[in-house]
Coordinates of C-alpha atoms in Angstrom, one line a residue:
M693 CA 47.8 43.6 95.8
N694 CA 44.1 44.3 95.1
R695 CA 43.5 44.5 92.0
N696 CA 41.1 47.3 91.7
Y697 CA 43.1 49.9 92.9
D698 CA 44.2 49.3 89.2
F699 CA 44.9 51.5 86.7
S700 CA 42.3 51.5 83.8
L701 CA 41.7 51.8 80.3
T702 CA 38.3 51.1 78.2
P703 CA 39.2 49.3 74.4
A704 CA 37.3 52.1 73.0
Y705 CA 39.7 54.3 73.8
C706 CA 43.0 52.6 73.9
L707 CA 42.4 51.6 70.2
Y708 CA 41.2 55.1 69.3
N709 CA 43.7 56.8 70.7
G710 CA 46.5 53.9 70.3
A711 CA 47.5 53.6 73.5
A712 CA 47.1 51.0 76.5
V713 CA 48.9 49.9 80.1
F714 CA 51.5 47.0 79.7
E715 CA 52.7 46.8 83.5
Q716 CA 51.7 48.8 86.8
D717 CA 52.6 48.3 89.9
G718 CA 52.0 50.6 92.2
A719 CA 53.2 54.0 91.5
Y720 CA 54.9 52.6 88.2
I721 CA 53.0 52.0 85.1
K722 CA 54.0 51.2 82.0
F723 CA 52.5 52.2 78.5
L724 CA 52.3 51.2 75.0
V725 CA 51.9 54.3 72.8
E726 CA 51.8 54.0 68.9
N727 CA 53.5 57.8 68.6
K728 CA 55.3 58.6 71.5
N729 CA 55.7 61.8 69.7
D730 CA 52.1 62.4 70.8
S731 CA 52.7 64.8 73.8
L732 CA 49.3 65.4 74.0
L733 CA 48.6 61.7 74.5
C734 CA 51.4 61.2 76.8
G735 CA 50.4 64.6 78.4
R736 CA 46.4 63.1 79.7
L737 CA 48.5 59.6 79.6
T738 CA 50.4 61.3 82.8
R739 CA 47.3 63.5 84.4
A740 CA 45.5 60.9 84.8
F741 CA 47.8 58.4 86.2
Q742 CA 48.7 60.9 88.8
N743 CA 45.3 62.3 90.1
H744 CA 44.0 58.0 90.1
V745 CA 47.4 57.7 92.5
A746 CA 46.4 60.7 94.4
N747 CA 42.8 59.3 95.1
I748 CA 44.5 55.5 96.3
R749 CA 46.5 58.3 98.7
K750 CA 43.7 59.4 100.2
I751 CA 42.2 56.4 101.4
K752 CA 43.2 55.6 105.2
D753 CA 44.8 51.9 104.1
C754 CA 46.4 53.1 100.9
P755 CA 48.8 50.2 100.2
E756 CA 52.4 50.8 100.4
I757 CA 52.7 49.9 97.1
Y758 CA 50.9 53.3 96.1
R759 CA 52.9 55.9 98.8
R760 CA 56.0 55.1 96.6
L761 CA 58.0 57.8 93.5
I762 CA 55.5 58.0 91.1
T763 CA 56.9 56.3 87.4
I764 CA 55.6 56.8 84.1
D765 CA 57.1 55.4 81.1
F766 CA 56.2 55.4 77.3
E767 CA 57.1 52.1 74.4
K768 CA 56.5 52.2 71.4
A769 CA 54.1 49.9 69.8
T770 CA 52.2 49.2 66.8
R771 CA 48.7 49.4 66.7
A772 CA 49.0 45.2 66.5
Q773 CA 50.9 45.0 69.7
I774 CA 48.7 46.8 71.4
K775 CA 45.7 45.6 70.9
K776 CA 46.6 41.9 71.8
C777 CA 46.8 44.0 75.1
V778 CA 43.9 45.1 75.9
L779 CA 42.5 41.9 74.6
S780 CA 45.4 39.4 76.6
F781 CA 45.0 42.2 79.9
Y782 CA 41.0 41.6 79.9
R783 CA 41.3 38.4 79.1
A784 CA 44.2 37.8 83.0
E785 CA 41.2 39.8 84.4
E786 CA 38.7 36.6 84.0
E787 CA 41.3 34.5 84.9
N788 CA 42.8 36.0 87.8
G789 CA 39.9 37.7 89.7
G790 CA 37.4 35.0 89.5
V791 CA 34.6 37.8 89.2
S792 CA 31.0 37.5 87.9
A793 CA 29.4 37.8 84.1
E794 CA 27.8 40.8 85.4
T795 CA 31.1 42.9 86.8
E796 CA 32.5 46.2 85.3
N797 CA 35.9 43.5 84.1
S798 CA 33.2 41.1 82.8
R799 CA 31.8 44.4 80.5
N800 CA 35.3 46.1 79.3
E801 CA 36.3 42.6 78.4
R802 CA 32.6 42.1 76.0
E803 CA 33.0 45.6 75.1
A804 CA 37.0 44.4 73.5
A805 CA 36.4 41.2 72.2
A806 CA 33.7 43.6 69.5
V807 CA 35.6 46.4 69.2
L808 CA 38.6 43.7 68.3
L809 CA 35.6 41.7 66.5
L810 CA 34.6 45.3 64.2
D811 CA 38.3 46.3 63.4
S812 CA 38.7 42.9 62.2
I813 CA 35.5 42.8 60.0
L814 CA 36.5 46.7 58.9
N815 CA 40.5 45.0 57.8
E816 CA 39.2 42.4 56.0
A817 CA 36.2 44.3 54.1
R818 CA 38.7 47.5 53.0
L819 CA 41.4 44.7 51.7
R820 CA 38.9 42.5 49.8
K821 CA 38.2 45.5 48.3
A822 CA 34.1 45.0 49.7
T823 CA 31.4 47.7 49.1
D824 CA 29.0 46.6 52.1
I825 CA 28.7 44.7 54.7
H826 CA 26.0 43.6 55.8
I827 CA 25.0 41.4 59.6
A828 CA 22.1 39.6 59.7
N829 CA 21.2 36.6 61.5
S830 CA 25.0 36.0 63.3
S831 CA 26.3 35.9 59.7
V832 CA 28.4 39.0 58.6
K833 CA 29.2 39.3 54.9
L834 CA 30.3 41.5 51.8
R835 CA 29.4 42.9 48.4
I836 CA 32.5 42.1 46.3
N837 CA 32.0 43.4 42.6
G838 CA 28.3 43.1 43.4
R839 CA 27.7 39.8 44.9
L840 CA 27.4 39.1 48.5
E841 CA 30.4 36.6 49.8
K842 CA 30.1 35.2 53.4
M843 CA 33.3 36.3 55.9
M844 CA 32.1 34.6 58.8
E845 CA 28.7 33.1 61.6
L846 CA 28.8 34.7 65.1
Q847 CA 28.0 33.4 67.8
S848 CA 24.3 35.1 68.8
E849 CA 26.2 36.8 71.7
K850 CA 29.0 38.7 69.6
S851 CA 26.4 39.4 66.6
T852 CA 24.4 41.4 69.5
E853 CA 27.3 43.0 70.7
L854 CA 29.2 43.2 67.2
I855 CA 25.9 45.7 66.3
Q856 CA 26.1 47.3 69.7
R857 CA 29.5 48.5 69.1
I858 CA 28.2 49.6 65.5
K859 CA 25.4 51.7 66.3
L860 CA 27.2 53.2 69.0
L861 CA 30.3 54.3 66.9
A862 CA 27.2 55.7 64.5
G863 CA 25.7 57.5 67.2
L864 CA 23.1 55.5 67.4
N865 CA 19.7 55.2 69.6
V866 CA 21.5 51.5 71.0
I867 CA 18.4 50.2 72.8
E868 CA 15.3 51.2 69.8
K869 CA 15.3 47.9 68.3
R870 CA 12.0 48.4 66.7
K871 CA 12.8 51.0 64.2
C872 CA 14.6 51.8 61.7
Q873 CA 17.4 54.2 61.7
D874 CA 20.5 56.1 59.7
G875 CA 23.9 57.0 61.0
T876 CA 27.6 57.8 60.0
F877 CA 31.2 56.5 60.9
V878 CA 34.9 57.1 60.1
Y879 CA 37.1 54.4 60.6
G880 CA 40.9 54.7 60.9
N881 CA 44.0 57.1 61.8
K882 CA 46.3 57.0 59.4
A883 CA 44.4 56.0 56.2
P884 CA 40.2 56.7 57.4
F885 CA 37.4 55.8 55.5
F886 CA 33.6 57.0 56.3
L887 CA 30.6 54.2 56.3
R888 CA 27.4 54.8 55.8
V889 CA 25.4 52.6 59.0
S890 CA 21.5 51.2 58.2
T891 CA 19.7 49.4 61.3
M892 CA 16.0 47.5 61.0
T893 CA 14.4 45.0 62.5
A894 CA 14.0 41.6 60.7
I895 CA 12.2 38.5 61.3
G896 CA 14.6 36.0 62.8
E897 CA 14.7 32.3 63.4
K898 CA 11.6 30.7 65.5
M899 CA 12.4 29.8 69.4
N900 CA 9.5 28.7 70.9
G901 CA 7.0 27.8 68.8
A902 CA 7.3 32.2 67.9
R903 CA 9.4 33.7 65.4
S904 CA 11.9 36.6 67.6
A905 CA 13.4 39.9 65.9
V906 CA 16.6 40.2 65.3
E907 CA 18.4 43.5 63.4
S908 CA 19.6 43.8 60.5
V909 CA 22.7 45.7 59.9
V910 CA 24.1 47.1 56.5
L911 CA 27.4 49.3 56.4
R912 CA 28.6 50.9 52.6
I913 CA 31.6 51.9 53.0
L914 CA 33.0 54.6 51.6
D915 CA 37.2 54.6 50.9
T916 CA 37.8 57.8 49.6
S917 CA 41.7 57.4 49.7
R918 CA 40.1 54.7 46.4
I919 CA 41.5 56.7 43.0
P920 CA 38.8 55.5 40.5
L921 CA 40.4 53.4 37.9
A922 CA 40.5 54.1 34.8
L923 CA 37.9 54.1 31.2
G924 CA 40.5 50.7 29.7
E925 CA 40.6 49.4 32.5
L926 CA 36.8 48.8 33.4
G927 CA 35.7 45.5 30.9
F928 CA 34.6 47.2 28.3
N929 CA 35.7 46.9 24.7
S930 CA 37.3 49.0 22.2
M931 CA 34.5 50.0 20.5
Q932 CA 32.6 51.4 24.0
L933 CA 35.9 52.7 24.2
E934 CA 35.4 55.5 21.9
K935 CA 32.4 56.8 21.9
I936 CA 32.6 56.7 25.7
G937 CA 36.2 58.3 25.9
G938 CA 36.9 59.1 22.4
S939 CA 37.7 63.0 21.1
N940 CA 34.0 62.0 19.9
G941 CA 33.0 59.9 22.5
L942 CA 30.4 61.0 25.8
C943 CA 33.2 62.6 27.7
S944 CA 34.0 65.9 25.0
L945 CA 30.0 66.4 24.8
S946 CA 29.6 70.0 25.7
N947 CA 26.7 69.1 27.2
G948 CA 22.9 67.4 27.1
L949 CA 22.3 64.2 30.1
V950 CA 24.9 60.8 30.7
L951 CA 23.1 58.1 32.7
V952 CA 25.3 55.6 34.1
C953 CA 22.6 52.5 34.8
G954 CA 22.4 49.0 36.9
P955 CA 21.6 47.8 39.6
T956 CA 23.2 47.7 43.4
G957 CA 27.1 47.2 43.7
A958 CA 27.4 47.1 39.5
G959 CA 29.7 50.2 39.5
K960 CA 27.9 52.6 38.5
S961 CA 29.6 55.2 40.5
T962 CA 33.4 53.7 39.5
T963 CA 31.9 54.0 35.8
A964 CA 30.9 57.7 36.7
A965 CA 34.9 58.3 38.7
A966 CA 36.2 56.7 35.7
M967 CA 34.6 59.3 33.1
L968 CA 35.1 62.2 35.9
V969 CA 38.8 61.9 35.8
E970 CA 38.9 60.7 31.5
M971 CA 37.1 64.5 31.1
C972 CA 40.1 65.7 33.0
K973 CA 42.4 63.8 30.5
L974 CA 41.2 65.2 27.5
T975 CA 40.8 68.9 28.2
N976 CA 44.0 68.9 30.6
G977 CA 41.9 70.6 33.5
S978 CA 40.8 73.2 31.8
I979 CA 36.6 72.7 32.2
K980 CA 35.5 73.3 35.5
I981 CA 33.5 70.1 37.0
V982 CA 31.4 70.0 40.3
S983 CA 30.3 66.9 41.3
L984 CA 26.9 66.4 43.5
E985 CA 27.5 63.4 45.5
D986 CA 25.3 62.1 48.8
P987 CA 28.3 61.8 49.9
P988 CA 31.4 61.8 47.4
E989 CA 32.4 58.0 47.3
Y990 CA 36.2 58.4 45.7
I991 CA 38.6 61.9 45.3
I992 CA 38.9 62.9 42.6
P993 CA 42.0 65.6 41.2
G994 CA 40.7 68.3 39.7
V995 CA 36.9 68.1 40.4
T996 CA 35.1 69.9 42.2
Q997 CA 33.0 67.6 45.1
I998 CA 30.0 68.5 47.3
K999 CA 28.5 66.8 49.7
I1000 CA 25.2 66.5 49.8
D1001 CA 23.2 65.8 53.2
D1002 CA 19.7 67.6 54.2
N1003 CA 20.9 70.7 55.1
N1004 CA 22.6 71.3 51.3
G1005 CA 19.9 69.5 49.1
F1006 CA 19.9 68.8 45.5
S1007 CA 17.9 71.9 44.8
E1008 CA 19.6 74.1 47.2
A1009 CA 22.9 73.6 45.7
L1010 CA 22.2 73.9 42.4
K1011 CA 21.6 77.6 43.2
H1012 CA 24.7 77.4 44.4
V1013 CA 26.6 75.4 41.6
F1014 CA 25.4 77.5 38.8
R1015 CA 27.9 80.4 40.2
Q1016 CA 30.9 78.7 40.3
D1017 CA 30.6 78.2 36.6
P1018 CA 30.9 74.8 35.5
D1019 CA 31.2 73.1 32.7
V1020 CA 30.3 69.5 33.8
I1021 CA 28.2 68.7 36.8
M1022 CA 27.9 65.0 38.1
I1023 CA 24.8 64.2 40.9
G1024 CA 26.1 61.2 42.2
E1025 CA 22.4 59.2 42.1
I1026 CA 19.0 60.5 41.1
R1027 CA 16.7 58.9 43.3
D1028 CA 13.7 61.3 43.7
E1029 CA 11.9 63.6 42.7
Q1030 CA 14.3 66.5 43.8
S1031 CA 17.7 65.1 42.4
A1032 CA 15.6 64.3 39.2
A1033 CA 14.3 67.9 38.9
A1034 CA 18.5 69.0 39.4
A1035 CA 20.0 67.0 36.7
L1036 CA 17.6 68.0 33.7
R1037 CA 17.3 72.3 35.4
A1038 CA 20.8 71.6 35.1
S1039 CA 20.8 69.9 31.5
L1040 CA 18.9 72.6 30.1
T1041 CA 21.6 75.5 31.1
G1042 CA 23.4 74.0 28.7
H1043 CA 26.3 72.1 30.9
L1044 CA 27.5 68.4 30.8
V1045 CA 25.5 66.6 33.3
L1046 CA 26.7 62.6 34.4
A1047 CA 23.3 61.3 36.7
T1048 CA 24.0 57.4 38.1
L1049 CA 20.6 56.1 38.2
H1050 CA 19.2 52.4 39.4
C1051 CA 17.5 50.6 36.4
G1052 CA 18.0 47.4 34.0
C1053 CA 18.6 49.1 30.7
A1054 CA 18.2 52.6 28.0
S1055 CA 14.1 53.1 28.3
E1056 CA 13.8 51.8 31.6
S1057 CA 15.6 55.2 32.5
I1058 CA 13.7 56.8 31.0
F1059 CA 9.9 54.9 32.0
R1060 CA 11.6 56.3 36.0
L1061 CA 12.7 59.6 34.8
E1062 CA 8.8 60.1 33.6
N1063 CA 7.7 58.4 37.0
L1064 CA 9.7 60.9 39.0
G1065 CA 7.7 63.8 37.1
L1066 CA 10.5 64.5 34.6
D1067 CA 8.7 65.5 31.2
R1068 CA 9.2 63.3 28.5
R1069 CA 9.9 65.4 25.6
L1070 CA 12.0 68.0 27.7
L1071 CA 14.3 64.9 29.0
C1072 CA 14.8 63.2 25.1
Q1073 CA 16.0 66.7 23.8
V1074 CA 19.0 66.7 26.5
L1075 CA 19.5 63.2 26.1
R1076 CA 22.5 61.9 25.4
A1077 CA 23.4 58.4 26.1
V1078 CA 22.6 56.3 29.0
I1079 CA 25.5 53.6 29.4
C1080 CA 23.7 49.8 31.1
Q1081 CA 25.6 47.8 33.1
E1082 CA 26.2 44.9 35.3
L1083 CA 28.8 42.3 37.0
N1084 CA 28.2 38.8 36.4
L1085 CA 30.4 35.9 37.5
L1086 CA 31.1 33.9 34.0
G1087 CA 34.1 30.8 34.0
G1088 CA 34.8 31.9 37.5
K1089 CA 35.8 35.5 36.9
M1090 CA 34.1 38.2 36.9
R1091 CA 32.6 41.2 34.0
L1092 CA 31.0 43.9 33.8
Y1093 CA 28.1 43.6 31.2
A1094 CA 28.1 46.6 29.5
D1095 CA 25.5 48.6 26.5
V1096 CA 26.2 51.3 25.5
T1097 CA 23.5 52.7 24.0
V1098 CA 23.4 56.4 22.0
C1099 CA 20.8 58.4 20.5
G1100 CA 20.6 59.5 17.3
T1101 CA 20.0 62.7 15.7
S1102 CA 16.2 62.1 15.5
F1103 CA 15.2 60.2 18.5
S1104 CA 13.9 63.2 20.2
E1105 CA 11.4 63.7 18.0
K1106 CA 10.4 60.0 17.8
A1107 CA 11.4 59.0 21.5
V1108 CA 7.9 60.9 22.6
K1109 CA 5.7 59.2 20.3
A1110 CA 6.7 55.8 21.4
Q1111 CA 4.1 53.8 23.6
S1112 CA 6.6 50.8 24.4
G1113 CA 10.8 50.0 25.8
D1114 CA 10.7 48.5 23.0
Q1115 CA 10.2 51.0 20.5
L1116 CA 12.3 53.0 22.6
E1117 CA 14.8 50.5 22.8
K1118 CA 15.5 50.7 18.9
L1119 CA 15.4 54.9 18.8
L1120 CA 18.6 53.8 20.3
E1121 CA 22.0 53.1 18.7
H1122 CA 23.3 49.5 20.9
Y1123 CA 26.9 49.0 21.7
T1124 CA 27.3 46.3 23.6
N1125 CA 30.6 43.8 24.7
Y1126 CA 28.6 40.1 25.1
S1127 CA 30.2 38.7 21.8
E1128 CA 33.4 39.8 24.1
I1129 CA 32.4 37.7 27.2
L1130 CA 31.4 34.4 26.0
S1131 CA 34.2 34.1 22.9
E1132 CA 36.5 34.5 26.4
T1133 CA 34.3 32.8 28.9
M1134 CA 34.4 30.1 26.4
S1135 CA 37.5 29.3 26.0
A1136 CA 38.3 29.6 29.2
M1137 CA 36.2 26.4 30.6
K1138 CA 37.5 24.6 27.4
H1139 CA 41.0 24.2 29.2
A1140 CA 40.0 25.1 32.6
K1141 CA 39.9 21.4 34.6
P1142 CA 36.5 20.1 35.6
V1143 CA 34.8 21.0 39.2
P1144 CA 33.4 18.2 41.0
L1145 CA 29.8 18.9 41.3
Y1146 CA 29.4 18.3 45.4
K1147 CA 32.8 21.3 45.8
R1148 CA 30.1 23.4 43.2
R1149 CA 27.2 23.1 45.2
R1150 CA 29.3 24.1 48.2
E1151 CA 30.5 26.8 45.8
N1152 CA 27.4 28.4 45.5
A1153 CA 25.7 27.5 48.7
G1154 CA 29.0 30.0 50.4
I1155 CA 29.7 27.0 53.1
H1156 CA 31.8 28.1 55.4
K1157 CA 33.7 26.6 58.2
D1158 CA 34.8 30.1 60.1
V1159 CA 32.5 30.5 63.7
V1160 CA 33.3 33.6 65.4

């Protein structure tokens, strides 16, 4: 039978809709479908195949097998079976057809391979609770607990196809490789999560005496189905937990500004979300909490979460938030003058404001907000505390290093006159967990078996055998 007459579906369509062609014999076809009760999908496939056969029957030399009664069967299959069917079908096309690399079947096969590769990477990233996926120079890395871990090494052409697939899903210009682009897409059907995509041109390996240009792609995973951990499970010690979530802690404040600071991947959003959960618990839902985020990273029961975008900026959203009669306002991240001014304005109006900020310590947070245009006198009047944290691997275990700094009664008066970071730090009450971490690590190292030097070097270098 002439294979050109076969009915086919694109790999993207198959994997998105959960359907695939299992077998075909002229006017007879059997589809694998993930949900046999999806009458809309089954109806579309039925009409598409009927139209396909009708068009073939118009051909003068139409094969006799296509003139038989049209018969369509649907068989229930799992998502894994559908993926396997899609990939095996296009492999069979290459083996049996003997076609050139530029035919439609070959292009479909490459598309199917890219779809399945991205599918496996996203599933692995979600399984390992990664926050970011980095793709550059044919290498795929996952950011887990603040550290990059190599996942796999790709062949050059597969890396290009993978990036094109990501850009297509994110609504970006697939041809454009020199300009930076940003986009988003949603992955998954049953438990979908949101991905924010950023692409940039980077310098690649040296070829023929010149440096080639490659694309660096980073995907931020925003799994809104995740439930934030309780404060007691994040790594704070008992004194810090008392200062944050105790009866007279930060979560019980009625007004002021509380900052959660740290570098990228330090768990700032997780700590902020856990604090909001603690506030709901302490008040039994008797307070109104509104969160302004770009975009929300957690779904928090009892909190009104608002997505901030280009059309709905912080200043514009804040005008309407005040009319929502909030008690607590959370600003996902202070990253520019607009969000900094919004945080100060909200805290000056008698609300408790919780916000995250990229900086290393309490004094640096004050200088950082000053650089963003805030008046230090007003800032120090409303600032109540700064939680500085960082994730580090110590003794084979990921640890949360935290410094909970609380502003004293005379802080606002003296902080205005401080000329250096050291002077500001001395005006704050510091509660750290460094000694507990060191003690636990030293105890664990005494009972740990020594690791050979060559193994440590391989681990530190991130050497993996996986090459796709």
